[in-house]
Tab-separated table of C-alpha atoms and ligand atoms in Angstrom:
chain	number	residue	atom	x	y	z
A	1126	MET	CA	-3.987	20.168	9.043
A	1127	ILE	CA	-2.368	20.750	5.702
A	1128	LEU	CA	-1.753	24.228	4.190
A	1129	THR	CA	-1.282	23.835	0.393
A	1130	LEU	CA	0.508	26.687	-0.970
A	1131	LYS	CA	-0.093	28.720	-4.053
A	1132	ALA	CA	1.796	27.732	-7.003
A	1133	HIS	CA	4.219	30.730	-7.190
A	1134	ALA	CA	4.137	31.641	-3.631
A	1135	ALA	CA	7.216	33.991	-2.893
A	1136	ASP	CA	9.707	32.782	-0.346
A	1137	LYS	CA	8.944	35.689	1.924
A	1138	ASP	CA	5.316	34.847	2.098
A	1139	ILE	CA	5.992	31.179	2.781
A	1140	LYS	CA	8.412	32.390	5.505
A	1141	LEU	CA	5.297	34.384	7.056
A	1142	VAL	CA	3.377	31.142	6.854
A	1143	VAL	CA	6.028	29.094	8.692
A	1144	ASN	CA	6.533	31.857	11.379
A	1145	LYS	CA	2.827	31.947	12.089
A	1146	ILE	CA	2.815	28.162	12.584
A	1147	LYS	CA	5.670	28.489	15.193
A	1148	GLU	CA	4.276	31.650	16.800
A	1149	LEU	CA	0.927	29.652	17.624
A	1150	GLY	CA	3.103	26.780	19.056
A	1151	PHE	CA	2.752	24.150	16.342
A	1152	GLN	CA	5.484	22.441	14.155
A	1153	ALA	CA	5.703	23.049	10.493
A	1154	HIS	CA	6.526	20.205	8.259
A	1155	ILE	CA	7.253	21.366	4.834
A	1156	SER	CA	6.902	18.933	1.758
A	1157	LYS	CA	8.019	20.378	-1.496
A	1158	GLY	CA	6.098	18.353	-4.231
A	1159	ALA	CA	6.696	18.434	-7.919
A	1160	VAL	CA	3.892	21.177	-8.433
A	1161	LYS	CA	2.978	22.481	-5.209
A	1162	THR	CA	4.417	22.881	-1.658
A	1163	VAL	CA	2.408	21.794	1.317
A	1164	ILE	CA	3.012	22.513	4.961
A	1165	GLY	CA	1.911	20.081	7.408
A	1166	VAL	CA	0.683	21.961	10.749
A	1167	VAL	CA	1.059	19.504	13.653
A	1168	GLY	CA	0.471	19.772	17.352
A	1169	GLU	CA	-2.362	19.632	19.676
A	1170	LYS	CA	-5.532	20.983	18.606
A	1171	ALA	CA	-3.827	22.436	15.495
A	1172	SER	CA	-7.100	22.186	13.482
A	1173	THR	CA	-8.533	24.812	15.764
A	1174	THR	CA	-6.531	27.559	13.895
A	1175	ARG	CA	-7.802	26.942	10.602
A	1176	ALA	CA	-9.426	30.201	10.169
A	1177	ILE	CA	-6.017	32.116	10.970
A	1178	PHE	CA	-4.104	30.358	7.971
A	1179	GLU	CA	-6.969	30.670	5.505
A	1180	THR	CA	-6.160	34.673	5.690
A	1181	LEU	CA	-2.371	34.247	4.835
A	1182	ALA	CA	-1.415	35.389	1.415
A	1183	ALA	CA	0.497	32.307	0.368
A	1184	VAL	CA	-2.103	29.844	1.431
A	1185	GLU	CA	-4.359	28.521	-1.121
A	1186	ALA	CA	-6.201	25.847	0.860
A	1187	VAL	CA	-6.344	24.655	4.404
A	1188	THR	CA	-7.390	20.820	4.759
A	1189	PRO	CA	-7.797	18.803	7.918
A	1190	ILE	CA	-6.055	15.379	8.036
A	1191	SER	CA	-8.666	13.212	9.116
A	1192	LYS	CA	-6.248	10.385	10.541
A	1193	PRO	CA	-4.470	10.465	13.984
A	1194	TYR	CA	-1.308	10.187	12.101
A	1195	LYS	CA	-0.391	13.114	9.904
A	1196	LEU	CA	3.020	13.307	8.381
A	1197	CYS	CA	3.162	9.438	7.255
A	1198	SER	CA	-0.309	9.574	5.858
A	1199	ARG	CA	-1.360	9.602	2.150
A	1200	GLU	CA	-3.492	12.603	2.840
A	1201	PHE	CA	-0.415	14.613	3.674
A	1202	LYS	CA	1.859	13.309	0.704
A	1203	LYS	CA	0.347	11.886	-2.249
A	1204	GLU	CA	3.313	10.491	-3.874
A	1205	ASN	CA	5.291	7.468	-2.654
A	1206	SER	CA	8.293	8.293	-0.394
A	1207	VAL	CA	11.497	6.844	-1.435
A	1208	VAL	CA	14.270	6.366	1.318
A	1209	LYS	CA	17.822	6.557	0.272
A	1210	ILE	CA	20.217	4.425	2.096
A	1211	ASP	CA	23.943	5.324	2.169
A	1212	ASN	CA	23.552	7.196	-1.145
A	1213	LYS	CA	23.419	3.790	-2.883
A	1214	VAL	CA	20.213	2.105	-2.475
A	1215	SER	CA	16.755	3.349	-2.529
A	1216	ILE	CA	13.657	1.701	-1.066
A	1217	GLY	CA	10.106	2.890	-2.354
A	1218	GLY	CA	10.834	3.419	-6.052
A	1219	LYS	CA	10.448	1.026	-8.831
A	1220	LYS	CA	13.376	-1.227	-7.698
A	1221	ILE	CA	12.838	-3.981	-5.139
A	1222	THR	CA	15.617	-4.078	-2.566
A	1223	VAL	CA	16.310	-7.152	-0.604
A	1224	ILE	CA	18.029	-6.779	2.861
A	1225	ALA	CA	19.735	-10.197	3.638
A	1226	GLY	CA	22.061	-11.678	6.174
A	1227	PRO	CA	22.194	-13.636	9.473
A	1228	CYS	CA	19.921	-13.040	12.295
A	1229	SER	CA	22.883	-11.977	14.584
A	1230	VAL	CA	26.566	-11.231	13.877
A	1231	GLU	CA	28.155	-14.381	15.242
A	1232	SER	CA	31.845	-14.102	14.189
A	1233	ARG	CA	34.135	-12.022	11.816
A	1234	GLU	CA	34.670	-14.941	9.449
A	1235	ARG	CA	30.940	-16.004	9.179
A	1236	MET	CA	29.714	-12.491	9.000
A	1237	ILE	CA	32.049	-11.856	5.879
A	1238	ASP	CA	31.151	-15.095	4.320
A	1239	VAL	CA	27.425	-14.447	4.406
A	1240	ALA	CA	27.957	-10.952	3.297
A	1241	LYS	CA	29.847	-12.001	0.173
A	1242	ARG	CA	27.172	-14.516	-0.482
A	1243	VAL	CA	24.218	-12.418	-0.275
A	1244	LYS	CA	25.918	-9.761	-2.218
A	1245	ASN	CA	26.815	-12.227	-5.148
A	1246	SER	CA	23.065	-13.217	-5.026
A	1247	GLY	CA	21.827	-9.748	-5.550
A	1248	ALA	CA	21.066	-8.364	-2.113
A	1249	GLY	CA	21.152	-4.616	-1.683
A	1250	CYS	CA	21.740	-4.418	1.934
A	1251	LEU	CA	23.068	-6.571	4.664
A	1252	ARG	CA	21.379	-7.306	8.115
A	1253	GLY	CA	22.862	-8.589	11.173
A	1254	GLY	CA	22.089	-7.978	14.938
A	1255	ALA	CA	24.965	-6.868	17.164
A	1256	PHE	CA	22.628	-6.146	20.109
A	1257	LYS	CA	19.899	-8.757	20.084
A	1258	PRO	CA	16.255	-8.587	21.587
A	1259	ARG	CA	15.912	-12.013	22.990
A	1260	THR	CA	12.796	-13.464	24.657
A	1261	SER	CA	15.212	-15.272	27.351
A	1262	PRO	CA	17.749	-13.373	29.091
A	1263	TYR	CA	19.826	-16.579	29.177
A	1264	SER	CA	20.162	-16.819	25.079
A	1265	PHE	CA	22.778	-15.066	23.204
A	1266	GLN	CA	22.459	-11.342	23.481
A	1267	GLY	CA	24.693	-10.465	20.711
A	1268	LEU	CA	28.425	-9.339	20.327
A	1269	GLY	CA	27.747	-5.704	21.052
A	1270	GLU	CA	30.231	-3.250	19.529
A	1271	GLU	CA	32.603	-6.151	18.275
A	1272	GLY	CA	29.622	-7.152	16.055
A	1273	LEU	CA	29.247	-3.854	14.837
A	1274	LYS	CA	32.955	-3.897	13.769
A	1275	TYR	CA	32.613	-7.080	11.996
A	1276	LEU	CA	29.513	-5.616	9.996
A	1277	ALA	CA	31.638	-2.564	9.098
A	1278	GLU	CA	34.412	-4.989	7.757
A	1279	ALA	CA	31.747	-6.924	5.803
A	1280	LYS	CA	30.532	-3.480	4.474
A	1281	LYS	CA	34.006	-2.546	3.356
A	1282	ILE	CA	34.563	-5.767	1.580
A	1283	THR	CA	31.083	-5.923	-0.277
A	1284	GLY	CA	29.919	-2.318	-0.274
A	1285	LEU	CA	26.534	-3.476	1.237
A	1286	PRO	CA	25.093	-0.839	3.361
A	1287	ILE	CA	24.409	-2.125	7.019
A	1288	VAL	CA	20.892	-2.574	8.595
A	1289	THR	CA	21.380	-3.313	12.344
A	1290	GLU	CA	19.025	-3.084	15.508
A	1291	ILE	CA	18.962	-0.554	18.253
A	1292	MET	CA	17.104	-1.151	21.340
A	1293	SER	CA	18.185	1.566	23.555
A	1294	PRO	CA	18.579	5.293	23.342
A	1295	ASN	CA	21.700	5.038	25.019
A	1296	LEU	CA	23.435	3.263	22.306
A	1297	LEU	CA	22.373	5.558	19.371
A	1298	GLU	CA	25.693	7.484	19.051
A	1299	LEU	CA	27.495	4.145	18.942
A	1300	ILE	CA	25.213	2.124	16.638
A	1301	GLY	CA	24.468	5.327	14.548
A	1302	SER	CA	28.156	5.568	13.802
A	1303	TYR	CA	28.269	2.106	12.202
A	1304	ALA	CA	24.581	1.562	10.910
A	1305	ASP	CA	23.126	2.855	7.471
A	1306	VAL	CA	19.584	1.975	8.768
A	1307	LEU	CA	18.564	1.906	12.366
A	1308	GLN	CA	16.228	-1.142	12.860
A	1309	ILE	CA	13.722	-0.960	15.650
A	1310	GLY	CA	12.562	-4.347	16.276
A	1311	ALA	CA	8.792	-5.506	16.897
A	1312	ARG	CA	9.378	-5.567	20.622
A	1313	ASN	CA	10.469	-1.910	20.552
A	1314	MET	CA	7.787	-0.325	18.137
A	1315	GLN	CA	6.090	1.288	20.924
A	1316	ASN	CA	9.280	2.323	22.868
A	1317	TYR	CA	8.491	5.971	22.412
A	1318	ASP	CA	11.609	7.271	23.847
A	1319	LEU	CA	13.688	5.443	21.456
A	1320	LEU	CA	11.440	6.445	18.662
A	1321	LYS	CA	11.784	10.257	19.461
A	1322	GLU	CA	15.684	9.818	19.522
A	1323	VAL	CA	16.198	8.093	16.180
A	1324	GLY	CA	13.450	10.639	14.977
A	1325	SER	CA	16.073	13.355	15.835
A	1326	PHE	CA	18.971	11.279	14.242
A	1327	ASN	CA	20.126	11.638	10.754
A	1328	LYS	CA	19.901	8.067	9.489
A	1329	PRO	CA	16.939	6.036	7.907
A	1330	VAL	CA	14.967	3.937	10.209
A	1331	LEU	CA	13.426	0.499	9.602
A	1332	LEU	CA	10.401	0.333	11.932
A	1333	LYS	CA	9.060	-3.134	12.449
A	1334	ARG	CA	5.504	-3.896	13.330
A	1335	GLY	CA	5.026	-5.270	16.909
A	1336	PHE	CA	3.387	-8.625	16.721
A	1337	SER	CA	0.461	-7.277	18.671
A	1338	ALA	CA	0.146	-4.123	16.973
A	1339	THR	CA	-2.528	-2.806	14.704
A	1340	VAL	CA	-1.486	-1.136	11.417
A	1341	GLU	CA	-2.894	2.183	13.069
A	1342	GLU	CA	-0.404	1.782	15.915
A	1343	LEU	CA	2.322	1.022	13.475
A	1344	LEU	CA	1.735	4.282	11.573
A	1345	MET	CA	1.398	6.125	15.003
A	1346	SER	CA	4.858	4.942	15.956
A	1347	ALA	CA	6.216	6.088	12.396
A	1348	GLU	CA	4.596	9.470	13.247
A	1349	TYR	CA	6.789	9.722	16.406
A	1350	ILE	CA	9.768	9.443	14.516
A	1351	MET	CA	8.646	11.812	11.735
A	1352	SER	CA	7.362	14.290	14.141
A	1353	LYS	CA	11.013	15.006	15.207
A	1354	GLY	CA	12.082	15.669	11.620
A	1355	ASN	CA	13.347	12.393	10.279
A	1356	TYR	CA	11.187	11.429	7.380
A	1357	ASN	CA	13.355	8.467	6.397
A	1358	VAL	CA	11.217	5.772	7.765
A	1359	ILE	CA	10.745	2.340	6.115
A	1360	LEU	CA	7.939	0.369	7.633
A	1361	CYS	CA	8.160	-3.619	7.835
A	1362	GLU	CA	5.429	-6.250	8.320
A	1363	ARG	CA	6.898	-9.164	10.212
A	1364	GLY	CA	4.030	-11.241	11.223
A	1365	ILE	CA	1.429	-11.008	14.061
A	1366	ARG	CA	0.279	-13.452	16.747
A	1367	THR	CA	-2.692	-15.461	15.890
A	1368	TYR	CA	-4.142	-18.799	17.101
A	1369	GLU	CA	-2.340	-20.523	14.149
A	1370	THR	CA	0.614	-22.579	15.583
A	1371	SER	CA	2.129	-24.202	12.586
A	1372	THR	CA	4.107	-21.187	11.635
A	1373	ARG	CA	5.854	-18.939	14.258
A	1374	PHE	CA	3.726	-15.795	13.500
A	1375	THR	CA	1.147	-15.178	10.895
A	1376	LEU	CA	2.680	-12.999	8.224
A	1377	ASP	CA	0.030	-10.296	7.585
A	1378	LEU	CA	0.292	-9.678	3.889
A	1379	ASN	CA	-2.894	-7.719	4.173
A	1380	ALA	CA	-0.982	-4.942	5.875
A	1381	VAL	CA	0.796	-4.180	2.579
A	1382	PRO	CA	-2.004	-3.054	0.444
A	1383	VAL	CA	-3.463	-1.366	3.609
A	1384	ILE	CA	-0.321	0.604	4.653
A	1385	LYS	CA	0.283	1.511	0.898
A	1386	HIS	CA	-3.432	3.021	0.822
A	1387	LEU	CA	-3.027	4.707	4.252
A	1388	SER	CA	0.711	5.930	3.920
A	1389	HIS	CA	3.252	7.265	1.592
A	1390	LEU	CA	6.277	5.378	3.243
A	1391	PRO	CA	7.874	2.499	1.783
A	1392	VAL	CA	6.817	-0.893	3.196
A	1393	ILE	CA	9.032	-4.175	3.318
A	1394	VAL	CA	8.160	-7.520	4.462
A	1395	ASP	CA	10.062	-10.012	6.616
A	1396	PRO	CA	9.080	-13.522	5.843
A	1397	SER	CA	11.778	-15.030	8.010
A	1398	HIS	CA	10.286	-13.772	11.520
A	1399	GLY	CA	6.581	-13.911	10.176
A	1400	VAL	CA	6.903	-17.467	8.865
A	1401	GLY	CA	9.666	-18.996	11.125
A	1402	VAL	CA	10.039	-22.187	9.187
A	1403	ARG	CA	12.694	-22.091	6.493
A	1404	ALA	CA	10.728	-24.173	3.920
A	1405	TYR	CA	7.845	-21.937	3.823
A	1406	ILE	CA	9.730	-18.730	3.540
A	1407	PRO	CA	10.792	-18.514	-0.253
A	1408	SER	CA	7.004	-18.619	-1.224
A	1409	MET	CA	6.087	-15.749	1.266
A	1410	CYS	CA	9.004	-13.617	-0.222
A	1411	LEU	CA	7.363	-14.012	-3.780
A	1412	ALA	CA	4.009	-13.239	-2.191
A	1413	ALA	CA	5.054	-10.191	-0.408
A	1414	ILE	CA	6.473	-8.578	-3.795
A	1415	ALA	CA	3.372	-9.678	-5.503
A	1416	ALA	CA	1.393	-7.844	-2.873
A	1417	GLY	CA	3.028	-4.582	-3.580
A	1418	ALA	CA	5.827	-4.603	-1.051
A	1419	ASP	CA	8.962	-2.356	-1.753
A	1420	GLY	CA	11.534	-5.053	-0.514
A	1421	LEU	CA	12.197	-7.841	1.933
A	1422	ILE	CA	14.507	-8.490	4.778
A	1423	VAL	CA	15.435	-12.111	4.806
A	1424	GLU	CA	17.767	-14.165	7.143
A	1425	VAL	CA	20.327	-16.206	5.444
A	1426	HIS	CA	22.975	-18.276	7.121
A	1427	SER	CA	25.725	-20.526	5.600
A	1428	LYS	CA	25.499	-22.995	8.819
A	1429	PRO	CA	22.036	-22.540	10.177
A	1430	GLN	CA	22.418	-25.800	12.225
A	1431	GLU	CA	25.320	-23.752	13.997
A	1432	ALA	CA	23.456	-20.392	14.440
A	1433	LEU	CA	23.266	-18.712	17.709
A	1434	CYS	CA	19.820	-17.256	16.967
A	1435	ASP	CA	17.082	-18.241	14.573
A	1436	GLY	CA	18.952	-21.012	12.676
A	1437	SER	CA	15.832	-22.848	11.686
A	1438	GLN	CA	14.251	-19.850	9.784
A	1439	SER	CA	17.322	-18.809	7.962
A	1440	LEU	CA	17.792	-19.646	4.452
A	1441	LEU	CA	20.484	-21.613	3.103
A	1442	PRO	CA	22.573	-19.607	0.570
A	1443	GLU	CA	21.336	-22.115	-2.135
A	1444	GLN	CA	17.842	-21.382	-1.380
A	1445	PHE	CA	18.415	-17.687	-1.234
A	1446	ILE	CA	19.915	-17.979	-4.818
A	1447	LYS	CA	16.959	-19.709	-5.988
A	1448	MET	CA	14.499	-17.330	-4.290
A	1449	MET	CA	16.283	-14.506	-5.893
A	1450	LYS	CA	15.996	-15.685	-9.183
A	1451	GLU	CA	12.337	-16.339	-8.766
A	1452	LEU	CA	11.760	-12.938	-7.396
A	1453	LYS	CA	12.959	-11.517	-10.710
A	1454	GLY	CA	9.999	-12.858	-12.460
A	1455	VAL	CA	7.496	-11.723	-9.923
A	1456	SER	CA	8.950	-8.435	-9.611
A	1457	ALA	CA	8.693	-7.923	-13.441
A	1458	ALA	CA	5.021	-9.262	-13.310
A	1459	VAL	CA	3.952	-6.568	-11.064
A	1460	GLY	CA	5.961	-3.659	-12.924
A	1461	ARG	CA	9.067	-3.652	-10.553
A	1462	SER	CA	12.765	-4.454	-11.066
A	1463	LEU	CA	14.930	-6.379	-8.861
B	558	PEP	C1	15.322	-9.494	13.730
B	558	PEP	O1	15.107	-8.813	12.646
B	558	PEP	O2	16.406	-10.135	13.981
B	558	PEP	C2	14.339	-9.397	14.731
B	558	PEP	C3	14.500	-9.621	16.131
B	558	PEP	O3	13.029	-9.279	14.427
B	558	PEP	P1	11.836	-8.895	15.110
B	558	PEP	O4	12.090	-7.528	15.967
B	558	PEP	O5	10.738	-8.463	14.060
B	558	PEP	O6	11.251	-9.824	16.064
B	559	MN	MN1	16.010	-13.013	14.010
């Protein structure tokens, strides 16, 4: 339920509203808009208390939110949310942000080399997994903390903020001390304990769609994070399972306009995992931005034939440079900048 406050409501009256919400056992989520302040009243059966709020002096209108997700819905917030990363990069505004780097951190030299290359080609953030969610327990699982240190070094040299995956709540303090964005992978989209933990942590979260998850389930997972107070959530379409086998997954670009309609959160697209075949990835990068995505996350590797993970879907640096040039034109065509 949304409480829209009167334009010039006094602070003490706003406080009364917030206290009332808490007294009734609900959470108050305040969103200060350009014109009006709205408060989301969230909790089980919050809508049954509508009449109580209608009598409060500062409240102009009480509107139920029809969707099961509340804080991430467009009904709660009309304007697009912009997520700031490391006080340098914004995702969700006019500018398109490209996050690029290898699938996993493999060595110090390689990490720094790729970081320099993607920085020079116009990437805004650096990706690289130090803790990897591999389908097989016998595959390379990531370098762990050593990998985080290489990412930190690469950041120091290039200035690129770090996006890296977290799989377990136990590692939040460690990964959170290196990462500028905490990535929740497709396989953990519904790891609710993890979602609640990152929701209580003060770093932006990149939430990837599970490959068997609906858009509504993705938004419910974002709601878990936001319900704990962390509103800096970036959603990511990364491909879903279909009967098609010519690509690794089927990149569901439908999801971009659908999510934009349903939610105010920024949306980025991961064509690397969604397509899984190097040759087809640049086209889908361009298509994602044309469809209205706020950014991309792309795997790039200088020697993909030697990669320990996802080499066959990693763009070569030359391919990345070419794609970024083409992306400039597409971005401009849809009123965005790169
Ligand atoms: C990744 O980004 O390296 C990754 C494992 O992606 P996903 O969780 O989408 O499979
Ligand atoms: Mn990968």
